[in-house]
GROMACS .gro file of N, CA and C in nm:
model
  318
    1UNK      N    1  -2.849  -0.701  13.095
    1UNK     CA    2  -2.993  -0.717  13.096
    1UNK      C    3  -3.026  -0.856  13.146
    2UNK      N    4  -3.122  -0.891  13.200
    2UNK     CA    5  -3.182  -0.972  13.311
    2UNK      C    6  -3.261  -1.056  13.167
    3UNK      N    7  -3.245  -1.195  13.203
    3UNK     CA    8  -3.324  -1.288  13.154
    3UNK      C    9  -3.465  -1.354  13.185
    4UNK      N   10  -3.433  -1.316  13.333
    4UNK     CA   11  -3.534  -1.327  13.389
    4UNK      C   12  -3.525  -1.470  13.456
    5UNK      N   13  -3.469  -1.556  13.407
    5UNK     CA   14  -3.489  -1.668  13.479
    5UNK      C   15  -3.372  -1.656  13.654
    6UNK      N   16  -3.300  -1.567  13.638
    6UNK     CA   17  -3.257  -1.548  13.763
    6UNK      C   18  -3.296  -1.446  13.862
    7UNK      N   19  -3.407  -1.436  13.832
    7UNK     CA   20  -3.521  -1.353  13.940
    7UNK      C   21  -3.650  -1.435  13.946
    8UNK      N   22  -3.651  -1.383  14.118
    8UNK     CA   23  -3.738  -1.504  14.147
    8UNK      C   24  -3.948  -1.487  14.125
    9UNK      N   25  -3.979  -1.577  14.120
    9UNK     CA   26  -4.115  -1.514  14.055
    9UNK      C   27  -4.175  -1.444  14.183
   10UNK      N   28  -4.229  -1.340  14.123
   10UNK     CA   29  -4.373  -1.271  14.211
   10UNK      C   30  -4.403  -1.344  14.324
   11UNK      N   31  -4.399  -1.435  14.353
   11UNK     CA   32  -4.501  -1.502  14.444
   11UNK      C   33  -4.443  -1.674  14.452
   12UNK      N   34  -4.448  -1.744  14.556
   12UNK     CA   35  -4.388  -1.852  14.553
   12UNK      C   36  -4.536  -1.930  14.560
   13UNK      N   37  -4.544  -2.078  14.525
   13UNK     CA   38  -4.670  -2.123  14.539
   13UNK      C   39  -4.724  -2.106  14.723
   14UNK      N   40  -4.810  -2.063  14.753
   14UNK     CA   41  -4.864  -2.111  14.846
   14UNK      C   42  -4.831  -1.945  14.906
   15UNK      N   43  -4.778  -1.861  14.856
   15UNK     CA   44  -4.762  -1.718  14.948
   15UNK      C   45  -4.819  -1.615  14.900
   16UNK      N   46  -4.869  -1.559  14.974
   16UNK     CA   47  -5.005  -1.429  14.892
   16UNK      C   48  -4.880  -1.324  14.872
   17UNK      N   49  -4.948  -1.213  14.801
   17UNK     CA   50  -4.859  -1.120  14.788
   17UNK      C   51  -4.870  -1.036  14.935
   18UNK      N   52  -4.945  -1.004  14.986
   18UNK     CA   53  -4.967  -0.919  15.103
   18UNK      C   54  -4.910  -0.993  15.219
   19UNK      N   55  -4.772  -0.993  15.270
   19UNK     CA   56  -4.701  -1.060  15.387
   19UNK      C   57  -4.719  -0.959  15.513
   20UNK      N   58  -4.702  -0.982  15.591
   20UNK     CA   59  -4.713  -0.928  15.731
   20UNK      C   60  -4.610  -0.791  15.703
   21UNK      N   61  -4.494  -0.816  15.662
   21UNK     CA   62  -4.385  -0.709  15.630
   21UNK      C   63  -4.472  -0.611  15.521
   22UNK      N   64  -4.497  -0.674  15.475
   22UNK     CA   65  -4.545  -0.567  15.353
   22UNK      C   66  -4.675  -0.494  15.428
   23UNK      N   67  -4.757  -0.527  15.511
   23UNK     CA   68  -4.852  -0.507  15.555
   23UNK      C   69  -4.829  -0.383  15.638
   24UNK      N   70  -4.719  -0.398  15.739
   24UNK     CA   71  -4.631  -0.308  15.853
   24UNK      C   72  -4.584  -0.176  15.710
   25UNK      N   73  -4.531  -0.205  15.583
   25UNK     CA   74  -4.471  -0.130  15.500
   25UNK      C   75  -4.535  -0.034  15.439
   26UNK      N   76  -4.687  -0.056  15.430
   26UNK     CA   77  -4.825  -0.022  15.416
   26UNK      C   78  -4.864   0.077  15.514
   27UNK      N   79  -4.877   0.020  15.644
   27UNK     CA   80  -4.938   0.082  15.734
   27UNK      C   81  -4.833   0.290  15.760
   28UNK      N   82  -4.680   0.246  15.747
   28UNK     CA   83  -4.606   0.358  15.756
   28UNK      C   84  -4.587   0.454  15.629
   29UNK      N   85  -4.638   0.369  15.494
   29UNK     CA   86  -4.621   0.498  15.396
   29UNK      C   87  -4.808   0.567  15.420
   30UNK      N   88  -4.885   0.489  15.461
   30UNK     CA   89  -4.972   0.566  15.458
   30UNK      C   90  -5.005   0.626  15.588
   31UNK      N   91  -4.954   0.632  15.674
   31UNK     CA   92  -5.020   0.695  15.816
   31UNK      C   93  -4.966   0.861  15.797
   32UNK      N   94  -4.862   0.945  15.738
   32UNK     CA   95  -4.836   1.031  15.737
   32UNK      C   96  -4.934   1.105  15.638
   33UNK      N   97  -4.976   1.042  15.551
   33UNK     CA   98  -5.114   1.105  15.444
   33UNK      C   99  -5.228   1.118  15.547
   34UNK      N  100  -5.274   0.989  15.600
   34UNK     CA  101  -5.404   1.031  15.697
   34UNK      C  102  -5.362   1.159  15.783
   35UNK      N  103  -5.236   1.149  15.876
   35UNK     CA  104  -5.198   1.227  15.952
   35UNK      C  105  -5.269   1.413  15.895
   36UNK      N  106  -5.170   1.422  15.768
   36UNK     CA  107  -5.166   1.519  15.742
   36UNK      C  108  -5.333   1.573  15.677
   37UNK      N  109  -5.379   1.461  15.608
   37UNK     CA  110  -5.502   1.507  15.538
   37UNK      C  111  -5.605   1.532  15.628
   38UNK      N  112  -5.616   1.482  15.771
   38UNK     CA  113  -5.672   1.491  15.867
   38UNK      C  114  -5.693   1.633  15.920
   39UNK      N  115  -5.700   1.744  15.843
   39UNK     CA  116  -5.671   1.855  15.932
   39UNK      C  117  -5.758   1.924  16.054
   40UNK      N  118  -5.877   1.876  16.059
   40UNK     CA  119  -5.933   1.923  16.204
   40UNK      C  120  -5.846   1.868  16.313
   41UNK      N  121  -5.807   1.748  16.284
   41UNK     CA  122  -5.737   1.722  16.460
   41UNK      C  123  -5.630   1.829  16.475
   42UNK      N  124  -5.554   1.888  16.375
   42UNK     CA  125  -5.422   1.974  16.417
   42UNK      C  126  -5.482   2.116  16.391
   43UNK      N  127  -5.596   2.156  16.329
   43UNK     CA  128  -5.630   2.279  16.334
   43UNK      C  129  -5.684   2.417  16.427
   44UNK      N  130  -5.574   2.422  16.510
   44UNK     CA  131  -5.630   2.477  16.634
   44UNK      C  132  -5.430   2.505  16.702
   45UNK      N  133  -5.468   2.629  16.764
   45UNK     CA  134  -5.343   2.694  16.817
   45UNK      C  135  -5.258   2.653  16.937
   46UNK      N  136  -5.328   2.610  17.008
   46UNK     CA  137  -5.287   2.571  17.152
   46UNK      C  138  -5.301   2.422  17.136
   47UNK      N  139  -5.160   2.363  17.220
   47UNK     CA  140  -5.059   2.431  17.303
   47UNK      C  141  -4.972   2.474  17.166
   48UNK      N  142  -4.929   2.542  17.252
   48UNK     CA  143  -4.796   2.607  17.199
   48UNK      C  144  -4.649   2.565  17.258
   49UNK      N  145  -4.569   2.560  17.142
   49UNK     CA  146  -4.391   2.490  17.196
   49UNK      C  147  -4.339   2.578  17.135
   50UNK      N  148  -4.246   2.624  17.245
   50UNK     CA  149  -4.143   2.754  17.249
   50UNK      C  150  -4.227   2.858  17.111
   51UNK      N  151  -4.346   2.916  17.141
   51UNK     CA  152  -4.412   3.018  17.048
   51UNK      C  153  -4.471   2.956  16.966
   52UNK      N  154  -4.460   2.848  16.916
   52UNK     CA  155  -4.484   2.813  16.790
   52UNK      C  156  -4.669   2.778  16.841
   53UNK      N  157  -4.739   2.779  16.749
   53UNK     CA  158  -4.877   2.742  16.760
   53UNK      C  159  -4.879   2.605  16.711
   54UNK      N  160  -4.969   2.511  16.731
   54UNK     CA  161  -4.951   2.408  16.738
   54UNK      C  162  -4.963   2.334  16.616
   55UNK      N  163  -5.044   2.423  16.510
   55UNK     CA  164  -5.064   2.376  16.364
   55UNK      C  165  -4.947   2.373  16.303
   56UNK      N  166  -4.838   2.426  16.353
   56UNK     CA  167  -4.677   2.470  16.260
   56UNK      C  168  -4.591   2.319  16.342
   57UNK      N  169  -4.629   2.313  16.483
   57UNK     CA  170  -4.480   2.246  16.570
   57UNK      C  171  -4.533   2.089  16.535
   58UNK      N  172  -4.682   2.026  16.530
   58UNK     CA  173  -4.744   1.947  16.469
   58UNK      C  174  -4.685   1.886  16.354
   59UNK      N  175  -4.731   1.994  16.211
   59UNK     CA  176  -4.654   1.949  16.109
   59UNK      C  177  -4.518   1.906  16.083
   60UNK      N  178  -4.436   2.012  16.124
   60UNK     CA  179  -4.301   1.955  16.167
   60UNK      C  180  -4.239   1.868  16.164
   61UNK      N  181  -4.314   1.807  16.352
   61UNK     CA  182  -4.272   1.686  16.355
   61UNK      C  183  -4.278   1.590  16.326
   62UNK      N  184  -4.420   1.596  16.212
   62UNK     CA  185  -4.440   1.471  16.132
   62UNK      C  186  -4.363   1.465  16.020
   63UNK      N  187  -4.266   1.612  16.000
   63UNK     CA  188  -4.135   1.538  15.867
   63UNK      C  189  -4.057   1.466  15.970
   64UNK      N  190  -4.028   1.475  16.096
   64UNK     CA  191  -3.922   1.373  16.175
   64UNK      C  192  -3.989   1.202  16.161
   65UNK      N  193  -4.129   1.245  16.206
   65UNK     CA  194  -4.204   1.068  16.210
   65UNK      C  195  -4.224   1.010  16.048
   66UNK      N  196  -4.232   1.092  15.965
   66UNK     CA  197  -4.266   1.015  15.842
   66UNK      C  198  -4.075   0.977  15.814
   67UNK      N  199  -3.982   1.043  15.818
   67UNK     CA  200  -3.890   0.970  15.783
   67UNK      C  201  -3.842   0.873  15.849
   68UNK      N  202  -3.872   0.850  15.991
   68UNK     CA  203  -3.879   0.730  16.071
   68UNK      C  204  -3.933   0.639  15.993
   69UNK      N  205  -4.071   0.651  15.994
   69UNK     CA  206  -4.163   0.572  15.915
   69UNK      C  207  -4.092   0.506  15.782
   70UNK      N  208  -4.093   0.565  15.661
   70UNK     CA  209  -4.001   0.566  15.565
   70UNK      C  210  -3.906   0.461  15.530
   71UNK      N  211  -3.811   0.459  15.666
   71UNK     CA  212  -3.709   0.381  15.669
   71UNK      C  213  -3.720   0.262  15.750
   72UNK      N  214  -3.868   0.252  15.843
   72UNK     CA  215  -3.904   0.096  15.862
   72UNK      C  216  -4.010   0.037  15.743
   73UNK      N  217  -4.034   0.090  15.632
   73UNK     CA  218  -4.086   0.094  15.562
   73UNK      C  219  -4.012   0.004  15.458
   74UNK      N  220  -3.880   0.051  15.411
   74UNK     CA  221  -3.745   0.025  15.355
   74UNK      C  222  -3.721  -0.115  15.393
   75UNK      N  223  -3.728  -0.094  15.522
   75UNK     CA  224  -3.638  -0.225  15.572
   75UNK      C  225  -3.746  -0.326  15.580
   76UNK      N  226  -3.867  -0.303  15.615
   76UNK     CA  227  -3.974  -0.453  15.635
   76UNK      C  228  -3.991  -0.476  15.455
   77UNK      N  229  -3.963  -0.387  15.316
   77UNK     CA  230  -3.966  -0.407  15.225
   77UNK      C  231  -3.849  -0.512  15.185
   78UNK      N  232  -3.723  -0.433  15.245
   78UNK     CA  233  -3.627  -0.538  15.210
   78UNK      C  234  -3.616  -0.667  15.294
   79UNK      N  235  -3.631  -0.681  15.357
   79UNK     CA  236  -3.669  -0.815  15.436
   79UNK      C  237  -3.727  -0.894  15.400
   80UNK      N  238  -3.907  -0.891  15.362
   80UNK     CA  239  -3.972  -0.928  15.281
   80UNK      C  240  -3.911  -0.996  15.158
   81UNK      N  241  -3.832  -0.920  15.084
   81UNK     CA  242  -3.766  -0.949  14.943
   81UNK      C  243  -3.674  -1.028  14.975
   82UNK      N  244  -3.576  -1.035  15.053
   82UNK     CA  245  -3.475  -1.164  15.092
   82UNK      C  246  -3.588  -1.265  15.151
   83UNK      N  247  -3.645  -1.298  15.250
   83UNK     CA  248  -3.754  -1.413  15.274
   83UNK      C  249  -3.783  -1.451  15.176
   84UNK      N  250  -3.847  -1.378  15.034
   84UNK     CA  251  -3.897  -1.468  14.924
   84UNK      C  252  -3.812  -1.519  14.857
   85UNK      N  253  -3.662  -1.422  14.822
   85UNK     CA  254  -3.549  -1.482  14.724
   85UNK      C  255  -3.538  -1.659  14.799
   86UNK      N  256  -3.519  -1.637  14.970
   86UNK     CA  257  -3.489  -1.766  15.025
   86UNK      C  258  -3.612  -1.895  14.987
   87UNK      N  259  -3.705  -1.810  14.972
   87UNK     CA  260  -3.804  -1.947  15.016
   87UNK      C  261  -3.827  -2.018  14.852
   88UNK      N  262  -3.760  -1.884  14.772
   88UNK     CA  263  -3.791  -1.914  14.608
   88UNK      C  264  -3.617  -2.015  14.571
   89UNK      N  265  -3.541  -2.004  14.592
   89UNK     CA  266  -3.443  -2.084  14.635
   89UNK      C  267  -3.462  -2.229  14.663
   90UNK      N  268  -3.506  -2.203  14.809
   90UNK     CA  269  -3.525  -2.331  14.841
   90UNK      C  270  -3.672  -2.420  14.765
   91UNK      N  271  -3.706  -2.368  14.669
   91UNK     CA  272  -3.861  -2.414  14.652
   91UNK      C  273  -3.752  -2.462  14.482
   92UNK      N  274  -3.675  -2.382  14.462
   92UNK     CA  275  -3.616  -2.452  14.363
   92UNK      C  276  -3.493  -2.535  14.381
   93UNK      N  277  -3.420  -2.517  14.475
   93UNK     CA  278  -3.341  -2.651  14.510
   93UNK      C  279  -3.461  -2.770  14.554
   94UNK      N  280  -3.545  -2.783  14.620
   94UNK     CA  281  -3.640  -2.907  14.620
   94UNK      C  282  -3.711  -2.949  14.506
   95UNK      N  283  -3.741  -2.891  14.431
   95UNK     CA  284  -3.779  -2.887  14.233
   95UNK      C  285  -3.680  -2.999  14.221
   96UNK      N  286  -3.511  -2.912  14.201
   96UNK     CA  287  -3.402  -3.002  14.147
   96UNK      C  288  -3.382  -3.158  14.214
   97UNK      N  289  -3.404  -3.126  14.333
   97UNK     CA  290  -3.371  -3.287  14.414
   97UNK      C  291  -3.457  -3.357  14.361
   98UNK      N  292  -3.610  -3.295  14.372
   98UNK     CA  293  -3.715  -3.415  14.296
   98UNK      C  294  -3.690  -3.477  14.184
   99UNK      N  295  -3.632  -3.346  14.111
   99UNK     CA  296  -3.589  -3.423  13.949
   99UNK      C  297  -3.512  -3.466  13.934
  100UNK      N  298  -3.356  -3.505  14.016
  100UNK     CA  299  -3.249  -3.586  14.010
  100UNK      C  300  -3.244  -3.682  14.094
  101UNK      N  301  -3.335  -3.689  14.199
  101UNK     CA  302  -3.321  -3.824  14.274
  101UNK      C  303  -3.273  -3.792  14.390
  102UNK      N  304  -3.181  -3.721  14.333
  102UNK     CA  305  -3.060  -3.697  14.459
  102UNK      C  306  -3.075  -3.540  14.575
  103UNK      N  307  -3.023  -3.558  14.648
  103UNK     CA  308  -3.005  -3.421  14.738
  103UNK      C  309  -2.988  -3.296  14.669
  104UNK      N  310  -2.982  -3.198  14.696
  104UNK     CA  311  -2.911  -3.037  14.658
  104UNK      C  312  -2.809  -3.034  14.772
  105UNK      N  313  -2.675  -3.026  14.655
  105UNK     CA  314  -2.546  -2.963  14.735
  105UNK      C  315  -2.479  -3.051  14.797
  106UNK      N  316  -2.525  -3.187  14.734
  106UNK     CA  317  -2.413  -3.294  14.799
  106UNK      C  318  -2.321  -3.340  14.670
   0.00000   0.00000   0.00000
């Protein structure tokens, strides 16, 4: 069990919670909801791919694009989360130098 003092806080001074990554991470879990909740744009038969009417070949392929989505979703999340571990790091190795005088890691 986690003490907590070796996780880094929420938020470093000076960084909002909403980062550009998280923003991009945002934009892909929700575009497959608009997509789908949207149903006049896909409600209608034509064209058609290999038989299929277009309300079926439509849906479909938005299980291929949402798991695309998904997994840049994943990754601008985890990215995000290493950038802050680093910047929460370094915001506490400069803490320590202030308070010893001395460098970090010499």
């Amino acid at each position: 069990m986690s003490t907590g003092s070796d996780q880094p806080s929420p938020t470093a001074p000076g960084r909002s919670i909403l980062s550009p990554l998280r923003a991009v991470a945002a934009v892909c879990l929700i575009a497959p909801f608009v997509a789908m909740l949207w149903i006049p744009s896909y409600n209608k038969t034509s064209p058609k791919l290999l038989g299929f009417p277009f309300f079926y070949w439509y849906q479909l392929l938005w299980v291929i694009i949402t798991a695309v989505l998904m997994i840049v979703a994943f990754t601008a999340v985890n990215r995000d989360r290493a950038q802050r571990r680093r910047a929460s790091s370094a915001s506490a190795a400069s803490a320590r130098e202030g308070r010893d005088g001395t460098e970090a890691g010499r």
